[in-house]
mmCIF file of C-alpha atoms and ligand atoms in Angstrom:
data_model
loop_
_atom_site.group_PDB
_atom_site.id
_atom_site.type_symbol
_atom_site.label_atom_id
_atom_site.label_comp_id
_atom_site.label_asym_id
_atom_site.label_seq_id
_atom_site.Cartn_x
_atom_site.Cartn_y
_atom_site.Cartn_z
ATOM 1 C CA UNK W 1 0.000 0.000 0.000
ATOM 2 C CA UNK W 2 1.072 3.549 -0.732
ATOM 3 C CA UNK W 3 0.773 6.470 1.630
ATOM 4 C CA UNK W 4 0.067 8.611 -1.389
ATOM 5 C CA UNK W 5 -2.226 7.613 -4.234
ATOM 6 C CA UNK W 6 -0.576 7.524 -7.647
ATOM 7 C CA UNK W 7 -2.266 8.788 -10.784
ATOM 8 C CA UNK W 8 -0.745 8.200 -14.196
ATOM 9 C CA UNK W 9 -1.726 9.977 -17.417
ATOM 10 C CA UNK W 10 -1.067 7.668 -20.360
ATOM 11 C CA UNK W 11 -1.328 9.860 -23.459
ATOM 12 C CA UNK W 12 -0.721 6.835 -25.733
ATOM 13 C CA UNK W 13 -0.036 7.993 -29.336
ATOM 14 C CA UNK W 14 -1.370 11.522 -28.754
ATOM 15 C CA UNK W 15 -1.303 14.456 -29.471
ATOM 16 C CA UNK W 16 0.012 14.954 -33.002
ATOM 17 C CA UNK W 17 2.406 17.876 -32.557
ATOM 18 C CA UNK W 18 4.895 19.142 -30.019
ATOM 19 C CA UNK W 19 2.907 22.382 -29.793
ATOM 20 C CA UNK W 20 -0.195 20.464 -28.782
ATOM 21 C CA UNK W 21 1.839 18.339 -26.371
ATOM 22 C CA UNK W 22 3.222 21.453 -24.676
ATOM 23 C CA UNK W 23 -0.216 23.012 -24.303
ATOM 24 C CA UNK W 24 -1.676 19.764 -22.927
ATOM 25 C CA UNK W 25 1.227 19.489 -20.476
ATOM 26 C CA UNK W 26 0.790 23.149 -19.428
ATOM 27 C CA UNK W 27 -2.945 22.765 -18.949
ATOM 28 C CA UNK W 28 -2.440 19.532 -17.029
ATOM 29 C CA UNK W 29 0.164 21.185 -14.797
ATOM 30 C CA UNK W 30 -2.253 24.060 -14.127
ATOM 31 C CA UNK W 31 -4.897 21.600 -13.001
ATOM 32 C CA UNK W 32 -2.691 19.963 -10.376
ATOM 33 C CA UNK W 33 -3.502 21.332 -6.911
ATOM 34 C CA UNK W 34 -0.702 23.171 -5.119
ATOM 35 C CA UNK W 35 -1.288 21.144 -1.982
ATOM 36 C CA UNK W 36 -0.668 17.884 -3.786
ATOM 37 C CA UNK W 37 -0.935 14.821 -1.597
ATOM 38 C CA UNK W 38 -0.984 12.344 -4.479
ATOM 39 C CA UNK W 39 1.793 11.573 -6.977
ATOM 40 C CA UNK W 40 0.926 12.533 -10.559
ATOM 41 C CA UNK W 41 2.803 11.049 -13.518
ATOM 42 C CA UNK W 42 2.469 12.247 -17.109
ATOM 43 C CA UNK W 43 3.513 9.756 -19.794
ATOM 44 C CA UNK W 44 3.712 11.423 -23.223
ATOM 45 C CA UNK W 45 5.050 9.744 -26.375
ATOM 46 C CA UNK W 46 8.887 9.656 -26.671
ATOM 47 C CA UNK W 47 9.275 12.689 -28.996
ATOM 48 C CA UNK W 48 7.478 14.940 -26.493
ATOM 49 C CA UNK W 49 9.264 13.871 -23.303
ATOM 50 C CA UNK W 50 11.790 16.708 -23.305
ATOM 51 C CA UNK W 51 9.194 19.384 -24.028
ATOM 52 C CA UNK W 52 6.828 18.033 -21.377
ATOM 53 C CA UNK W 53 9.650 17.854 -18.834
ATOM 54 C CA UNK W 54 10.230 21.605 -19.149
ATOM 55 C CA UNK W 55 6.615 22.372 -18.396
ATOM 56 C CA UNK W 56 5.651 19.968 -15.622
ATOM 57 C CA UNK W 57 6.741 20.896 -12.145
ATOM 58 C CA UNK W 58 4.319 19.227 -9.788
ATOM 59 C CA UNK W 59 4.099 15.999 -11.800
ATOM 60 C CA UNK W 60 6.707 13.353 -12.576
ATOM 61 C CA UNK W 61 7.598 12.261 -16.094
ATOM 62 C CA UNK W 62 6.751 8.787 -17.369
ATOM 63 C CA UNK W 63 7.466 6.888 -20.597
ATOM 64 C CA UNK W 64 5.166 4.397 -22.292
ATOM 65 C CA UNK W 65 7.731 1.710 -23.080
ATOM 66 C CA UNK W 66 11.457 1.018 -23.157
ATOM 67 C CA UNK W 67 13.917 -1.614 -24.358
ATOM 68 C CA UNK W 68 15.850 -4.187 -22.342
ATOM 69 C CA UNK W 69 19.336 -3.263 -23.517
ATOM 70 C CA UNK W 70 21.204 -0.111 -22.687
ATOM 71 C CA UNK W 71 22.907 0.868 -25.939
ATOM 72 C CA UNK W 72 23.966 -0.443 -29.297
ATOM 73 C CA UNK W 73 22.617 -1.494 -32.673
ATOM 74 C CA UNK W 74 18.872 -1.618 -31.939
ATOM 75 C CA UNK W 75 17.226 0.517 -34.572
ATOM 76 C CA UNK W 76 14.074 2.187 -33.347
ATOM 77 C CA UNK W 77 14.430 1.183 -29.708
ATOM 78 C CA UNK W 78 14.744 3.481 -26.693
ATOM 79 C CA UNK W 79 16.869 2.403 -23.740
ATOM 80 C CA UNK W 80 16.020 2.850 -20.070
ATOM 81 C CA UNK W 81 19.233 4.860 -19.644
ATOM 82 C CA UNK W 82 18.133 7.332 -22.314
ATOM 83 C CA UNK W 83 14.854 7.743 -20.497
ATOM 84 C CA UNK W 84 16.549 8.163 -17.150
ATOM 85 C CA UNK W 85 18.814 10.815 -18.636
ATOM 86 C CA UNK W 86 15.768 12.601 -20.041
ATOM 87 C CA UNK W 87 14.232 13.053 -16.615
ATOM 88 C CA UNK W 88 11.874 10.084 -16.738
ATOM 89 C CA UNK W 89 11.011 8.407 -13.424
ATOM 90 C CA UNK W 90 8.330 5.839 -14.373
ATOM 91 C CA UNK W 91 8.007 3.503 -17.375
ATOM 92 C CA UNK W 92 4.792 1.750 -18.423
ATOM 93 C CA UNK W 93 5.762 -1.805 -19.377
ATOM 94 C CA UNK W 94 3.635 -4.512 -20.971
ATOM 95 C CA UNK W 95 0.595 -2.413 -21.789
ATOM 96 C CA UNK W 96 -2.065 -4.581 -23.440
ATOM 97 C CA UNK W 97 -1.848 -2.448 -26.585
ATOM 98 C CA UNK W 98 1.809 -3.471 -26.894
ATOM 99 C CA UNK W 99 1.093 -7.080 -26.002
ATOM 100 C CA UNK W 100 -1.522 -7.072 -28.805
ATOM 101 C CA UNK W 101 1.278 -6.128 -31.236
ATOM 102 C CA UNK W 102 3.324 -9.151 -30.251
ATOM 103 C CA UNK W 103 5.136 -8.188 -27.060
ATOM 104 C CA UNK W 104 5.584 -11.383 -25.073
ATOM 105 C CA UNK W 105 5.890 -12.042 -21.349
ATOM 106 C CA UNK W 106 9.557 -12.917 -21.926
ATOM 107 C CA UNK W 107 10.192 -9.494 -23.488
ATOM 108 C CA UNK W 108 8.269 -7.788 -20.706
ATOM 109 C CA UNK W 109 10.301 -9.686 -18.112
ATOM 110 C CA UNK W 110 13.549 -8.405 -19.638
ATOM 111 C CA UNK W 111 12.166 -4.871 -19.814
ATOM 112 C CA UNK W 112 11.200 -4.929 -16.130
ATOM 113 C CA UNK W 113 14.706 -6.057 -15.143
ATOM 114 C CA UNK W 114 16.380 -3.406 -17.311
ATOM 115 C CA UNK W 115 14.022 -0.660 -16.165
ATOM 116 C CA UNK W 116 14.778 -1.392 -12.511
ATOM 117 C CA UNK W 117 18.484 -1.645 -13.249
ATOM 118 C CA UNK W 118 18.425 1.849 -14.736
ATOM 119 C CA UNK W 119 16.871 3.172 -11.533
ATOM 120 C CA UNK W 120 13.435 3.711 -13.034
ATOM 121 C CA UNK W 121 10.089 2.535 -11.689
ATOM 122 C CA UNK W 122 8.261 0.131 -14.012
ATOM 123 C CA UNK W 123 4.467 0.183 -14.122
ATOM 124 C CA UNK W 124 3.698 -3.378 -15.179
ATOM 125 C CA UNK W 125 0.298 -3.697 -16.856
ATOM 126 C CA UNK W 126 -1.660 -6.925 -16.509
ATOM 127 C CA UNK W 127 -5.253 -7.729 -17.355
ATOM 128 C CA UNK W 128 -7.506 -10.448 -18.665
ATOM 129 C CA UNK W 129 -8.975 -10.183 -22.184
ATOM 130 C CA UNK W 130 -12.641 -10.894 -21.579
ATOM 131 C CA UNK W 131 -15.250 -9.973 -19.045
ATOM 132 C CA UNK W 132 -15.761 -12.253 -16.064
ATOM 133 C CA UNK W 133 -18.907 -14.298 -16.298
ATOM 134 C CA UNK W 134 -21.417 -15.387 -13.729
ATOM 135 C CA UNK W 135 -21.587 -18.910 -12.365
ATOM 136 C CA UNK W 136 -24.776 -20.548 -11.176
ATOM 137 C CA UNK W 137 -24.520 -21.870 -7.655
ATOM 138 C CA UNK W 138 -27.022 -23.375 -5.245
ATOM 139 C CA UNK W 139 -27.631 -19.907 -3.869
ATOM 140 C CA UNK W 140 -28.027 -18.177 -7.238
ATOM 141 C CA UNK W 141 -25.365 -16.539 -9.401
ATOM 142 C CA UNK W 142 -21.895 -15.512 -8.280
ATOM 143 C CA UNK W 143 -19.176 -13.677 -10.157
ATOM 144 C CA UNK W 144 -16.666 -16.099 -11.623
ATOM 145 C CA UNK W 145 -13.184 -14.739 -11.040
ATOM 146 C CA UNK W 146 -11.318 -17.981 -11.701
ATOM 147 C CA UNK W 147 -10.427 -17.482 -15.355
ATOM 148 C CA UNK W 148 -9.345 -13.900 -14.828
ATOM 149 C CA UNK W 149 -7.285 -14.837 -11.786
ATOM 150 C CA UNK W 150 -5.523 -17.681 -13.578
ATOM 151 C CA UNK W 151 -4.742 -15.370 -16.473
ATOM 152 C CA UNK W 152 -3.293 -12.685 -14.212
ATOM 153 C CA UNK W 153 -1.334 -15.190 -12.095
ATOM 154 C CA UNK W 154 0.256 -16.514 -15.246
ATOM 155 C CA UNK W 155 1.180 -13.020 -16.449
ATOM 156 C CA UNK W 156 2.694 -12.036 -13.100
ATOM 157 C CA UNK W 157 4.672 -15.270 -12.784
ATOM 158 C CA UNK W 158 6.187 -14.826 -16.240
ATOM 159 C CA UNK W 159 6.641 -11.062 -16.191
ATOM 160 C CA UNK W 160 8.342 -11.005 -12.799
ATOM 161 C CA UNK W 161 10.246 -14.277 -13.095
ATOM 162 C CA UNK W 162 13.701 -14.144 -11.523
ATOM 163 C CA UNK W 163 13.662 -10.387 -11.167
ATOM 164 C CA UNK W 164 16.610 -9.786 -8.943
ATOM 165 C CA UNK W 165 16.092 -8.239 -5.528
ATOM 166 C CA UNK W 166 12.389 -7.808 -6.105
ATOM 167 C CA UNK W 167 11.763 -7.808 -2.374
ATOM 168 C CA UNK W 168 14.156 -4.973 -1.774
ATOM 169 C CA UNK W 169 12.671 -3.076 -4.681
ATOM 170 C CA UNK W 170 9.153 -3.194 -3.330
ATOM 171 C CA UNK W 171 8.507 0.508 -3.617
ATOM 172 C CA UNK W 172 9.971 0.610 -7.104
ATOM 173 C CA UNK W 173 7.646 -1.729 -8.885
ATOM 174 C CA UNK W 174 4.077 -0.840 -9.600
ATOM 175 C CA UNK W 175 1.427 -3.101 -11.099
ATOM 176 C CA UNK W 176 -1.529 -1.692 -13.026
ATOM 177 C CA UNK W 177 -4.531 -3.981 -13.166
ATOM 178 C CA UNK W 178 -6.190 -3.159 -16.472
ATOM 179 C CA UNK W 179 -8.893 -5.556 -17.619
ATOM 180 C CA UNK W 180 -8.507 -5.312 -21.398
ATOM 181 C CA UNK W 181 -12.239 -5.202 -22.026
ATOM 182 C CA UNK W 182 -12.467 -2.063 -19.895
ATOM 183 C CA UNK W 183 -9.733 -0.118 -21.723
ATOM 184 C CA UNK W 184 -10.988 2.651 -23.981
ATOM 185 C CA UNK W 185 -14.500 1.213 -24.006
ATOM 186 C CA UNK W 186 -16.198 3.638 -21.633
ATOM 187 C CA UNK W 187 -17.179 0.533 -19.713
ATOM 188 C CA UNK W 188 -15.098 0.436 -16.522
ATOM 189 C CA UNK W 189 -14.914 -2.595 -14.293
ATOM 190 C CA UNK W 190 -17.128 -2.700 -11.248
ATOM 191 C CA UNK W 191 -14.995 -1.200 -8.457
ATOM 192 C CA UNK W 192 -15.764 -4.089 -6.092
ATOM 193 C CA UNK W 193 -14.692 -6.609 -8.755
ATOM 194 C CA UNK W 194 -11.442 -4.726 -9.361
ATOM 195 C CA UNK W 195 -10.904 -4.640 -5.636
ATOM 196 C CA UNK W 196 -11.198 -8.441 -5.560
ATOM 197 C CA UNK W 197 -8.667 -8.713 -8.423
ATOM 198 C CA UNK W 198 -6.280 -6.195 -6.866
ATOM 199 C CA UNK W 199 -6.382 -8.046 -3.548
ATOM 200 C CA UNK W 200 -5.593 -11.202 -5.493
ATOM 201 C CA UNK W 201 -2.644 -9.513 -7.270
ATOM 202 C CA UNK W 202 -1.305 -8.249 -3.945
ATOM 203 C CA UNK W 203 -1.652 -11.770 -2.567
ATOM 204 C CA UNK W 204 0.435 -13.226 -5.415
ATOM 205 C CA UNK W 205 3.049 -10.506 -5.111
ATOM 206 C CA UNK W 206 3.346 -11.290 -1.436
ATOM 207 C CA UNK W 207 3.198 -15.096 -1.486
ATOM 208 C CA UNK W 208 5.107 -15.739 -4.695
ATOM 209 C CA UNK W 209 7.545 -12.838 -4.778
ATOM 210 C CA UNK W 210 7.809 -11.826 -1.129
ATOM 211 C CA UNK W 211 6.673 -8.283 -1.910
ATOM 212 C CA UNK W 212 4.760 -7.264 1.202
ATOM 213 C CA UNK W 213 3.567 -3.740 0.518
ATOM 214 C CA UNK W 214 2.896 -3.698 -3.190
ATOM 215 C CA UNK W 215 1.462 -0.818 -5.170
ATOM 216 C CA UNK W 216 -1.389 -1.763 -7.496
ATOM 217 C CA UNK W 217 -3.373 0.674 -9.654
ATOM 218 C CA UNK W 218 -6.624 0.265 -11.538
ATOM 219 C CA UNK W 219 -6.895 1.243 -15.214
ATOM 220 C CA UNK W 220 -9.707 1.025 -17.758
ATOM 221 C CA UNK W 221 -12.128 3.852 -18.634
ATOM 222 C CA UNK W 222 -11.367 5.864 -15.500
ATOM 223 C CA UNK W 223 -12.984 9.312 -15.597
ATOM 224 C CA UNK W 224 -14.071 12.006 -13.182
ATOM 225 C CA UNK W 225 -17.445 10.315 -12.723
ATOM 226 C CA UNK W 226 -16.106 6.968 -11.560
ATOM 227 C CA UNK W 227 -12.641 7.727 -10.099
ATOM 228 C CA UNK W 228 -13.911 8.079 -6.555
ATOM 229 C CA UNK W 229 -15.624 4.689 -6.594
ATOM 230 C CA UNK W 230 -12.251 2.999 -7.280
ATOM 231 C CA UNK W 231 -10.010 5.232 -5.193
ATOM 232 C CA UNK W 232 -12.156 4.987 -2.079
ATOM 233 C CA UNK W 233 -10.617 1.586 -1.373
ATOM 234 C CA UNK W 234 -7.338 1.670 0.488
ATOM 235 C CA UNK W 235 -6.034 -1.335 -1.470
ATOM 236 C CA UNK W 236 -6.438 0.497 -4.806
ATOM 237 C CA UNK W 237 -3.312 2.632 -4.792
ATOM 238 C CA UNK W 238 -4.160 4.808 -7.757
ATOM 239 C CA UNK W 239 -5.275 4.932 -11.367
ATOM 240 C CA UNK W 240 -3.823 4.628 -14.853
ATOM 241 C CA UNK W 241 -5.817 6.999 -17.021
ATOM 242 C CA UNK W 242 -5.812 6.889 -20.827
ATOM 243 C CA UNK W 243 -8.498 8.746 -22.790
ATOM 244 C CA UNK W 244 -9.520 11.074 -19.963
ATOM 245 C CA UNK W 245 -5.925 12.314 -19.566
ATOM 246 C CA UNK W 246 -6.086 13.977 -22.996
ATOM 247 C CA UNK W 247 -8.600 16.458 -21.631
ATOM 248 C CA UNK W 248 -6.723 18.551 -19.062
ATOM 249 C CA UNK W 249 -9.897 19.729 -17.294
ATOM 250 C CA UNK W 250 -11.246 16.211 -16.964
ATOM 251 C CA UNK W 251 -7.863 14.905 -15.799
ATOM 252 C CA UNK W 252 -7.614 17.725 -13.268
ATOM 253 C CA UNK W 253 -10.960 16.677 -11.780
ATOM 254 C CA UNK W 254 -9.614 13.138 -11.395
ATOM 255 C CA UNK W 255 -6.433 14.425 -9.748
ATOM 256 C CA UNK W 256 -8.495 16.463 -7.274
ATOM 257 C CA UNK W 257 -10.604 13.382 -6.464
ATOM 258 C CA UNK W 258 -7.511 11.233 -6.002
ATOM 259 C CA UNK W 259 -5.876 13.947 -3.929
ATOM 260 C CA UNK W 260 -8.839 14.035 -1.602
ATOM 261 C CA UNK W 261 -9.434 10.298 -1.630
ATOM 262 C CA UNK W 262 -9.696 9.124 1.910
ATOM 263 C CA UNK W 263 -9.616 5.399 2.039
ATOM 264 C CA UNK W 264 -12.892 4.464 3.664
ATOM 265 C CA UNK W 265 -13.176 0.753 3.062
HETATM 266 P P1 PGA M 301 -8.474 4.294 -20.901
HETATM 267 O O1 PGA M 301 -7.023 3.670 -21.045
HETATM 268 O O2 PGA M 301 -8.486 5.143 -19.654
HETATM 269 O O3 PGA M 301 -8.669 5.128 -22.152
HETATM 270 O O4 PGA M 301 -9.438 3.175 -20.816
HETATM 271 C C1 PGA M 301 -6.333 3.184 -19.946
HETATM 272 C C2 PGA M 301 -5.020 2.596 -20.396
HETATM 273 O O5 PGA M 301 -4.985 1.917 -21.419
HETATM 274 O O6 PGA M 301 -3.976 2.797 -19.754
#
């Protein structure tokens, strides 16, 4: 668990120009309260990192991907060291949109190791592809979490396999639980179902990897209308926000909600 909630703006492949990126970063910065109790991370595309860095003061800089080697003949790749030297603190690794393009758990595993080695904090994204169904029981219907849990367990076991010193790096590794069917669909998960999944993820991180106080975020169609319903739970350490982070006013509302989120349950 985190003392501070963490909120990450994942701009994905937006906006189209550096001018637009600077104005979005400026507007986003303006919307961050001065008395910030949460940690805000802005993750623009690579070409806009330097420009965004100049503008953001109250937020940290994040990247959306990196490579597992540090230099050399790797056309088109960006190393964790380059990111570190550009002022980046967090790196999103294994987003489902990258996995859909062929990124494997083995690649993600190497990226996590390299990201940590460079002194950056990876945000490892995991999530099952289809919505959990209902199972008929003697007492009616119950939510069936089994398939989703098996899927996530498998991802975590592969993505974090043999990561050195994981225990000691507890506060440096963040997991984002992002059910794929909830990403960009305007159809967020039910907060209580995500809570169940996030508790499960924390359980695996603790039992399998010895990570006692893990940081796990929720992502998938988070907006200012639903942010509070996720962030009210103390086990949900923050949010990974895609679409809504492209609208500075909307994102600012989410930041204010997260900032004021008092864990009640
Ligand atoms: P979304 O994206 O908020 O647009 O659903 C979240 C993400 O993919 O990180």
